[in-house]
């Protein structure tokens, strides 16, 4: 079987949750013996994308890589949409010369926009499935500027979703959003994101004293960090806990006090693992999300999760291993923290270990890839039978 994977980059050549997901898809498809035609781009110029050193030599025997330069843009409103369409045209130009014999076309974001246009005009190609991850533009916006960005994305995303044969979803609230766009349930393919076995911690046997909370992410309005800072700046007794921050956060915005530890931007997963495994609680108070890698990594590390009930988070977090709150809700953040601080050690320890078991049962990449390939093979077989 051959899968054409059209994406706007793979980790580590392009950084981001979507690109990390693309990398894992590609890697585990290859490990299953699937031929992959990979159409991608790169922004990390310090790394040699032609060498593709993130794949083993054996994996690369099944891989054909086509690197497409990302188009320049003006920076004016709507530049990302215009650049994405231009990129999809360049991808299509390469695709029609290389991969018309693919058995399935897996499209990430707008990378297949032009291909879907040609398909709508009558081009005969394999079944196409598109994935827009979190559909954040249909979720709550933190301010008018972000809301305007959301509105500019909605129309092209709906068009691409409607014109693909299938739409990939993380499940939960994401599937509800996709259905609201007019996509029939039978065209929605639900598969969670996953995590590698190397992230799985051993059974947790203790709780920190004082209890340790952690936030992992950029200083981005969507992440609800401003609301979190308001809670922490007004906390009556911050000596009851430690709060660690992983990510680039401007120093002048950081809460002051001995309880707050800022690690800055960390490159490489080993140090992140060490911090997470020495912590107790992840706080993720976002306005919008898909299925955040940070929650998967924190669960695999044995953390209790406080998170906004957005996107597909409810598929990962329940009262068994955490608490769901309203998006970027200051009272919800504080109440959830108070609940943890009042929780006895044995109860918190059990919930922390429940996170690890949940990951093992539902979010391991090898099993997710098996499920994905089984569905793709059925779709491909049915398509051949009809044609």
Short mmCIF file of C-alpha atoms in Angstrom, two decimals:
data_model
loop_
_atom_site.label_atom_id
_atom_site.label_comp_id
_atom_site.label_asym_id
_atom_site.label_seq_id
_atom_site.Cartn_x
_atom_site.Cartn_y
_atom_site.Cartn_z
CA UNK A 1 0.00 0.00 0.00
CA UNK A 2 1.11 3.55 -0.74
CA UNK A 3 -0.06 6.60 1.20
CA UNK A 4 0.58 10.13 0.01
CA UNK A 5 1.02 12.38 3.05
CA UNK A 6 0.53 16.05 2.20
CA UNK A 7 1.53 18.33 5.05
CA UNK A 8 2.93 21.76 5.86
CA UNK A 9 5.95 20.25 7.57
CA UNK A 10 7.15 17.56 9.92
CA UNK A 11 8.94 17.87 13.27
CA UNK A 12 11.72 18.93 13.81
CA UNK A 13 12.01 20.81 10.50
CA UNK A 14 8.82 22.70 11.35
CA UNK A 15 7.85 23.08 15.00
CA UNK A 16 4.29 22.64 16.18
CA UNK A 17 1.71 20.10 17.30
CA UNK A 18 0.43 19.46 13.77
CA UNK A 19 3.95 18.90 12.49
CA UNK A 20 4.79 16.53 15.34
CA UNK A 21 1.63 14.56 14.51
CA UNK A 22 2.69 14.43 10.84
CA UNK A 23 6.11 13.11 11.84
CA UNK A 24 4.65 10.31 13.94
CA UNK A 25 2.13 9.37 11.25
CA UNK A 26 4.90 9.10 8.70
CA UNK A 27 7.29 7.22 10.98
CA UNK A 28 4.81 4.61 12.12
CA UNK A 29 3.37 4.13 8.62
CA UNK A 30 6.91 3.35 7.48
CA UNK A 31 7.48 0.98 10.40
CA UNK A 32 4.39 -0.93 9.27
CA UNK A 33 5.91 -1.37 5.82
CA UNK A 34 3.69 1.21 4.12
CA UNK A 35 5.18 3.18 1.23
CA UNK A 36 4.89 6.89 1.95
CA UNK A 37 5.17 9.78 -0.48
CA UNK A 38 5.79 12.72 1.85
CA UNK A 39 5.12 16.27 0.61
CA UNK A 40 6.39 18.79 3.14
CA UNK A 41 8.32 22.00 3.75
CA UNK A 42 10.84 23.27 6.32
CA UNK A 43 11.56 26.38 8.36
CA UNK A 44 14.33 25.01 10.57
CA UNK A 45 17.20 25.90 8.25
CA UNK A 46 19.86 24.65 10.66
CA UNK A 47 18.74 21.07 10.03
CA UNK A 48 19.35 19.16 6.81
CA UNK A 49 15.89 18.13 5.66
CA UNK A 50 17.29 16.22 2.70
CA UNK A 51 19.09 13.85 5.07
CA UNK A 52 15.85 13.14 7.00
CA UNK A 53 17.92 11.91 9.92
CA UNK A 54 14.79 11.59 12.06
CA UNK A 55 14.04 8.37 10.18
CA UNK A 56 16.11 5.19 10.23
CA UNK A 57 17.79 3.91 7.09
CA UNK A 58 15.33 1.03 6.98
CA UNK A 59 12.37 3.40 7.28
CA UNK A 60 13.74 5.55 4.47
CA UNK A 61 13.67 2.62 2.05
CA UNK A 62 9.88 3.03 1.95
CA UNK A 63 9.92 6.84 1.93
CA UNK A 64 9.93 9.32 -0.95
CA UNK A 65 10.41 12.90 0.25
CA UNK A 66 9.37 15.94 -1.77
CA UNK A 67 10.35 19.25 -0.18
CA UNK A 68 8.24 22.21 -1.30
CA UNK A 69 9.44 25.75 -0.43
CA UNK A 70 6.98 27.75 1.66
CA UNK A 71 5.75 30.75 -0.37
CA UNK A 72 6.70 34.26 0.69
CA UNK A 73 3.84 36.40 1.97
CA UNK A 74 3.08 40.08 2.40
CA UNK A 75 2.11 40.01 6.06
CA UNK A 76 -1.21 41.68 5.26
CA UNK A 77 -4.46 40.31 6.74
CA UNK A 78 -5.22 36.90 5.27
CA UNK A 79 -1.59 36.26 4.31
CA UNK A 80 -1.56 32.79 5.88
CA UNK A 81 -4.58 31.63 3.88
CA UNK A 82 -3.11 33.01 0.64
CA UNK A 83 0.28 31.44 1.33
CA UNK A 84 -1.37 28.13 2.20
CA UNK A 85 -3.26 28.08 -1.08
CA UNK A 86 -0.09 28.91 -3.01
CA UNK A 87 1.71 26.12 -1.16
CA UNK A 88 -1.07 23.68 -2.05
CA UNK A 89 -0.66 24.58 -5.73
CA UNK A 90 3.05 23.78 -5.54
CA UNK A 91 2.29 20.52 -3.74
CA UNK A 92 -0.28 19.58 -6.39
CA UNK A 93 2.20 20.27 -9.19
CA UNK A 94 4.61 17.75 -7.67
CA UNK A 95 1.86 15.30 -6.68
CA UNK A 96 0.38 14.89 -10.15
CA UNK A 97 3.83 13.93 -11.48
CA UNK A 98 4.65 11.52 -8.65
CA UNK A 99 1.75 10.02 -6.73
CA UNK A 100 -1.35 9.45 -8.84
CA UNK A 101 -0.93 5.76 -8.00
CA UNK A 102 -1.34 6.31 -4.23
CA UNK A 103 -3.97 4.16 -2.50
CA UNK A 104 -4.94 6.88 -0.02
CA UNK A 105 -4.17 10.59 0.30
CA UNK A 106 -3.78 11.89 3.86
CA UNK A 107 -4.02 15.70 3.84
CA UNK A 108 -2.92 17.84 6.76
CA UNK A 109 -4.46 21.31 6.90
CA UNK A 110 -4.53 23.22 3.61
CA UNK A 111 -1.75 21.21 1.94
CA UNK A 112 -4.25 19.46 -0.37
CA UNK A 113 -6.46 22.46 -1.15
CA UNK A 114 -5.55 22.62 -4.87
CA UNK A 115 -5.75 18.83 -5.18
CA UNK A 116 -9.28 18.89 -3.76
CA UNK A 117 -10.20 21.62 -6.26
CA UNK A 118 -9.00 19.45 -9.13
CA UNK A 119 -10.77 16.43 -7.67
CA UNK A 120 -14.01 18.45 -7.54
CA UNK A 121 -13.52 19.17 -11.26
CA UNK A 122 -13.25 15.46 -12.06
CA UNK A 123 -9.63 14.44 -11.39
CA UNK A 124 -9.57 10.73 -10.57
CA UNK A 125 -7.40 10.08 -7.52
CA UNK A 126 -7.45 7.84 -4.49
CA UNK A 127 -9.78 8.64 -1.56
CA UNK A 128 -8.72 11.79 0.30
CA UNK A 129 -8.93 12.36 4.04
CA UNK A 130 -8.26 15.82 5.49
CA UNK A 131 -7.23 16.69 9.03
CA UNK A 132 -7.45 20.18 10.53
CA UNK A 133 -6.65 18.99 14.07
CA UNK A 134 -8.39 21.16 16.65
CA UNK A 135 -10.71 23.31 14.54
CA UNK A 136 -9.80 26.09 17.02
CA UNK A 137 -11.35 28.71 14.72
CA UNK A 138 -14.76 27.28 15.67
CA UNK A 139 -14.00 27.51 19.38
CA UNK A 140 -13.92 30.40 21.85
CA UNK A 141 -11.66 33.33 20.93
CA UNK A 142 -9.89 35.32 23.68
CA UNK A 143 -10.27 38.70 21.95
CA UNK A 144 -11.54 40.44 18.82
CA UNK A 145 -8.23 40.12 16.97
CA UNK A 146 -8.18 36.34 17.32
CA UNK A 147 -11.89 36.19 16.50
CA UNK A 148 -11.20 38.03 13.23
CA UNK A 149 -8.46 35.52 12.42
CA UNK A 150 -10.93 32.73 13.14
CA UNK A 151 -13.51 34.16 10.75
CA UNK A 152 -10.94 34.43 7.96
CA UNK A 153 -10.10 30.74 8.36
CA UNK A 154 -13.60 29.34 8.65
CA UNK A 155 -14.70 29.53 5.02
CA UNK A 156 -11.65 27.81 3.45
CA UNK A 157 -11.56 25.18 6.19
CA UNK A 158 -15.22 24.36 5.67
CA UNK A 159 -14.67 24.15 1.89
CA UNK A 160 -11.73 21.75 2.25
CA UNK A 161 -13.62 19.64 4.79
CA UNK A 162 -16.72 19.40 2.59
CA UNK A 163 -14.76 18.45 -0.53
CA UNK A 164 -12.60 15.73 1.03
CA UNK A 165 -13.94 12.19 0.98
CA UNK A 166 -13.27 11.85 4.71
CA UNK A 167 -12.47 14.15 7.59
CA UNK A 168 -10.20 13.03 10.42
CA UNK A 169 -11.21 13.92 13.97
CA UNK A 170 -9.76 13.48 17.44
CA UNK A 171 -13.28 12.73 18.66
CA UNK A 172 -15.18 14.44 21.48
CA UNK A 173 -16.03 18.06 20.80
CA UNK A 174 -14.01 18.06 17.57
CA UNK A 175 -16.42 15.64 15.90
CA UNK A 176 -19.35 17.83 16.95
CA UNK A 177 -17.71 20.83 15.27
CA UNK A 178 -17.08 18.83 12.09
CA UNK A 179 -20.71 17.66 12.00
CA UNK A 180 -21.86 21.28 12.37
CA UNK A 181 -20.04 22.06 9.09
CA UNK A 182 -22.32 19.65 7.25
CA UNK A 183 -20.08 16.57 7.26
CA UNK A 184 -22.02 13.30 7.56
CA UNK A 185 -21.05 11.06 10.49
CA UNK A 186 -20.02 8.23 8.16
CA UNK A 187 -17.39 10.51 6.61
CA UNK A 188 -15.80 11.37 9.96
CA UNK A 189 -12.85 9.16 10.94
CA UNK A 190 -12.15 9.35 14.67
CA UNK A 191 -8.62 8.57 15.83
CA UNK A 192 -6.85 10.13 18.81
CA UNK A 193 -3.34 11.45 18.77
CA UNK A 194 -0.72 9.30 20.43
CA UNK A 195 2.56 9.17 22.26
CA UNK A 196 5.73 7.10 22.10
CA UNK A 197 6.51 4.44 24.69
CA UNK A 198 9.62 6.36 25.79
CA UNK A 199 7.33 8.92 27.46
CA UNK A 200 5.68 6.38 29.76
CA UNK A 201 6.80 6.84 33.36
CA UNK A 202 6.97 4.10 35.95
CA UNK A 203 4.21 3.95 38.52
CA UNK A 204 4.31 7.09 40.63
CA UNK A 205 4.92 6.34 44.30
CA UNK A 206 4.92 9.76 45.92
CA UNK A 207 3.52 13.29 45.84
CA UNK A 208 5.81 16.31 46.08
CA UNK A 209 5.87 18.45 49.19
CA UNK A 210 4.82 21.12 48.57
CA UNK A 211 2.70 19.96 45.65
CA UNK A 212 4.09 20.96 42.26
CA UNK A 213 2.02 22.44 39.45
CA UNK A 214 3.34 22.97 35.93
CA UNK A 215 2.38 24.93 32.80
CA UNK A 216 3.99 23.98 29.50
CA UNK A 217 3.59 26.19 26.46
CA UNK A 218 4.22 29.49 24.74
CA UNK A 219 3.06 32.84 26.07
CA UNK A 220 0.06 32.81 23.74
CA UNK A 221 -3.27 34.46 24.46
CA UNK A 222 -5.17 31.35 23.40
CA UNK A 223 -3.48 29.31 26.13
CA UNK A 224 -5.25 31.17 28.97
CA UNK A 225 -1.95 32.07 30.60
CA UNK A 226 -3.05 35.63 31.39
CA UNK A 227 -5.96 34.29 33.43
CA UNK A 228 -3.61 31.85 35.14
CA UNK A 229 -1.22 34.68 36.03
CA UNK A 230 -4.10 36.71 37.50
CA UNK A 231 -4.96 33.78 39.76
CA UNK A 232 -1.35 33.30 40.86
CA UNK A 233 -0.67 37.00 41.42
CA UNK A 234 -3.64 37.14 43.80
CA UNK A 235 -3.17 33.80 45.52
CA UNK A 236 -3.32 34.36 49.29
CA UNK A 237 -0.75 31.73 50.24
CA UNK A 238 1.53 30.69 47.39
CA UNK A 239 3.90 28.99 49.85
CA UNK A 240 1.53 26.02 49.81
CA UNK A 241 2.76 24.97 46.36
CA UNK A 242 5.42 25.32 43.66
CA UNK A 243 4.47 26.35 40.15
CA UNK A 244 6.86 25.53 37.30
CA UNK A 245 6.68 27.08 33.83
CA UNK A 246 8.22 25.53 30.73
CA UNK A 247 8.29 27.82 27.71
CA UNK A 248 9.35 31.30 26.61
CA UNK A 249 7.54 33.73 28.92
CA UNK A 250 8.59 37.43 29.01
CA UNK A 251 10.30 38.19 32.31
CA UNK A 252 8.32 41.36 33.01
CA UNK A 253 5.06 39.37 32.88
CA UNK A 254 6.16 36.59 35.21
CA UNK A 255 4.50 36.36 38.66
CA UNK A 256 6.95 37.21 41.42
CA UNK A 257 7.75 34.96 44.34
CA UNK A 258 9.78 31.98 45.45
CA UNK A 259 6.94 29.61 44.53
CA UNK A 260 7.28 30.35 40.80
CA UNK A 261 10.06 28.67 38.83
CA UNK A 262 10.60 29.61 35.17
CA UNK A 263 12.62 27.17 33.07
CA UNK A 264 12.31 29.06 29.80
CA UNK A 265 12.29 27.36 26.42
CA UNK A 266 13.69 23.85 26.62
CA UNK A 267 15.08 22.03 23.59
CA UNK A 268 14.92 18.26 23.72
CA UNK A 269 12.45 16.05 25.51
CA UNK A 270 14.67 14.62 28.27
CA UNK A 271 14.71 17.74 30.44
CA UNK A 272 10.95 18.20 29.94
CA UNK A 273 10.40 14.62 31.06
CA UNK A 274 12.47 15.24 34.19
CA UNK A 275 10.43 18.31 35.16
CA UNK A 276 7.10 16.64 34.45
CA UNK A 277 7.98 13.49 36.34
CA UNK A 278 8.93 15.55 39.38
CA UNK A 279 5.62 17.44 39.24
CA UNK A 280 2.10 16.51 40.30
CA UNK A 281 -0.37 18.63 38.32
CA UNK A 282 -0.52 20.06 34.80
CA UNK A 283 -2.60 23.22 34.34
CA UNK A 284 -3.89 23.83 30.80
CA UNK A 285 -6.54 26.60 30.93
CA UNK A 286 -6.80 27.25 27.15
CA UNK A 287 -9.58 28.98 25.27
CA UNK A 288 -9.34 26.38 22.51
CA UNK A 289 -7.44 23.16 21.80
CA UNK A 290 -7.50 20.02 19.69
CA UNK A 291 -5.86 17.11 21.49
CA UNK A 292 -2.84 18.79 23.10
CA UNK A 293 0.48 16.95 23.08
CA UNK A 294 1.26 18.60 26.40
CA UNK A 295 -1.64 16.78 28.07
CA UNK A 296 -0.59 13.45 26.56
CA UNK A 297 2.99 14.00 27.75
CA UNK A 298 1.86 15.05 31.22
CA UNK A 299 -0.46 12.04 31.55
CA UNK A 300 2.31 9.71 30.39
CA UNK A 301 4.50 11.30 33.08
CA UNK A 302 1.91 10.57 35.76
CA UNK A 303 0.31 13.97 36.36
CA UNK A 304 -3.13 14.99 37.50
CA UNK A 305 -4.64 17.26 34.81
CA UNK A 306 -6.50 20.54 35.25
CA UNK A 307 -7.71 21.57 31.79
CA UNK A 308 -10.36 23.52 29.97
CA UNK A 309 -13.10 21.32 28.54
CA UNK A 310 -12.38 22.21 24.91
CA UNK A 311 -11.65 20.28 21.73
CA UNK A 312 -11.11 16.60 22.44
CA UNK A 313 -9.73 17.11 25.97
CA UNK A 314 -12.68 15.28 27.51
CA UNK A 315 -11.48 12.11 25.73
CA UNK A 316 -8.32 12.31 27.87
CA UNK A 317 -9.37 13.92 31.14
CA UNK A 318 -12.12 12.95 33.56
CA UNK A 319 -12.61 12.89 37.33
CA UNK A 320 -10.49 9.72 37.34
CA UNK A 321 -7.32 11.65 36.52
CA UNK A 322 -8.13 15.34 36.73
CA UNK A 323 -10.69 18.10 36.54
CA UNK A 324 -12.28 19.86 33.58
CA UNK A 325 -13.01 23.59 33.87
CA UNK A 326 -14.52 26.27 31.67
CA UNK A 327 -12.11 27.84 29.16
CA UNK A 328 -9.69 30.35 30.75
CA UNK A 329 -11.94 30.63 33.81
CA UNK A 330 -10.13 32.26 36.74
CA UNK A 331 -12.52 30.89 39.35
CA UNK A 332 -12.31 27.44 37.79
CA UNK A 333 -8.51 27.53 37.87
CA UNK A 334 -8.41 28.59 41.50
CA UNK A 335 -11.10 26.12 42.64
CA UNK A 336 -9.31 23.25 40.87
CA UNK A 337 -5.99 24.19 42.46
CA UNK A 338 -7.62 24.40 45.88
CA UNK A 339 -9.16 20.98 45.36
CA UNK A 340 -5.71 19.52 44.64
CA UNK A 341 -4.10 21.28 47.61
CA UNK A 342 -6.80 19.87 49.91
CA UNK A 343 -6.59 16.36 48.42
CA UNK A 344 -4.97 13.67 50.53
CA UNK A 345 -1.76 12.18 49.16
CA UNK A 346 -3.15 8.72 48.46
CA UNK A 347 -6.10 10.03 46.44
CA UNK A 348 -3.90 12.31 44.35
CA UNK A 349 -1.38 9.53 43.83
CA UNK A 350 -4.08 7.20 42.52
CA UNK A 351 -5.33 9.83 40.06
CA UNK A 352 -1.78 10.50 38.87
CA UNK A 353 -1.29 6.81 38.14
CA UNK A 354 -4.68 6.66 36.45
CA UNK A 355 -3.25 9.10 33.89
CA UNK A 356 -0.46 6.66 33.04
CA UNK A 357 -2.87 3.74 32.67
CA UNK A 358 -5.19 5.82 30.46
CA UNK A 359 -2.30 6.58 28.13
CA UNK A 360 -1.28 2.92 27.95
CA UNK A 361 -4.79 1.77 27.10
CA UNK A 362 -5.90 4.48 24.64
CA UNK A 363 -3.08 6.67 23.33
CA UNK A 364 -0.10 4.58 22.22
CA UNK A 365 1.03 5.27 18.66
CA UNK A 366 1.44 1.65 17.48
CA UNK A 367 -2.19 0.80 18.28
CA UNK A 368 -3.49 4.08 16.84
CA UNK A 369 -1.59 3.43 13.60
CA UNK A 370 -3.01 -0.11 13.43
CA UNK A 371 -6.54 1.27 13.76
CA UNK A 372 -5.86 4.00 11.19
CA UNK A 373 -4.38 1.58 8.65
CA UNK A 374 -7.24 -0.90 9.07
CA UNK A 375 -9.71 1.85 8.22
CA UNK A 376 -7.64 3.20 5.32
CA UNK A 377 -7.27 -0.30 3.85
CA UNK A 378 -11.06 -0.83 3.97
CA UNK A 379 -11.64 2.55 2.33
CA UNK A 380 -9.09 1.78 -0.38
CA UNK A 381 -10.57 -1.68 -1.05
CA UNK A 382 -14.08 -0.28 -1.29
CA UNK A 383 -12.88 2.44 -3.65
CA UNK A 384 -11.25 -0.13 -5.95
CA UNK A 385 -14.38 -2.27 -5.91
CA UNK A 386 -16.56 0.69 -6.94
CA UNK A 387 -14.18 1.81 -9.69
#
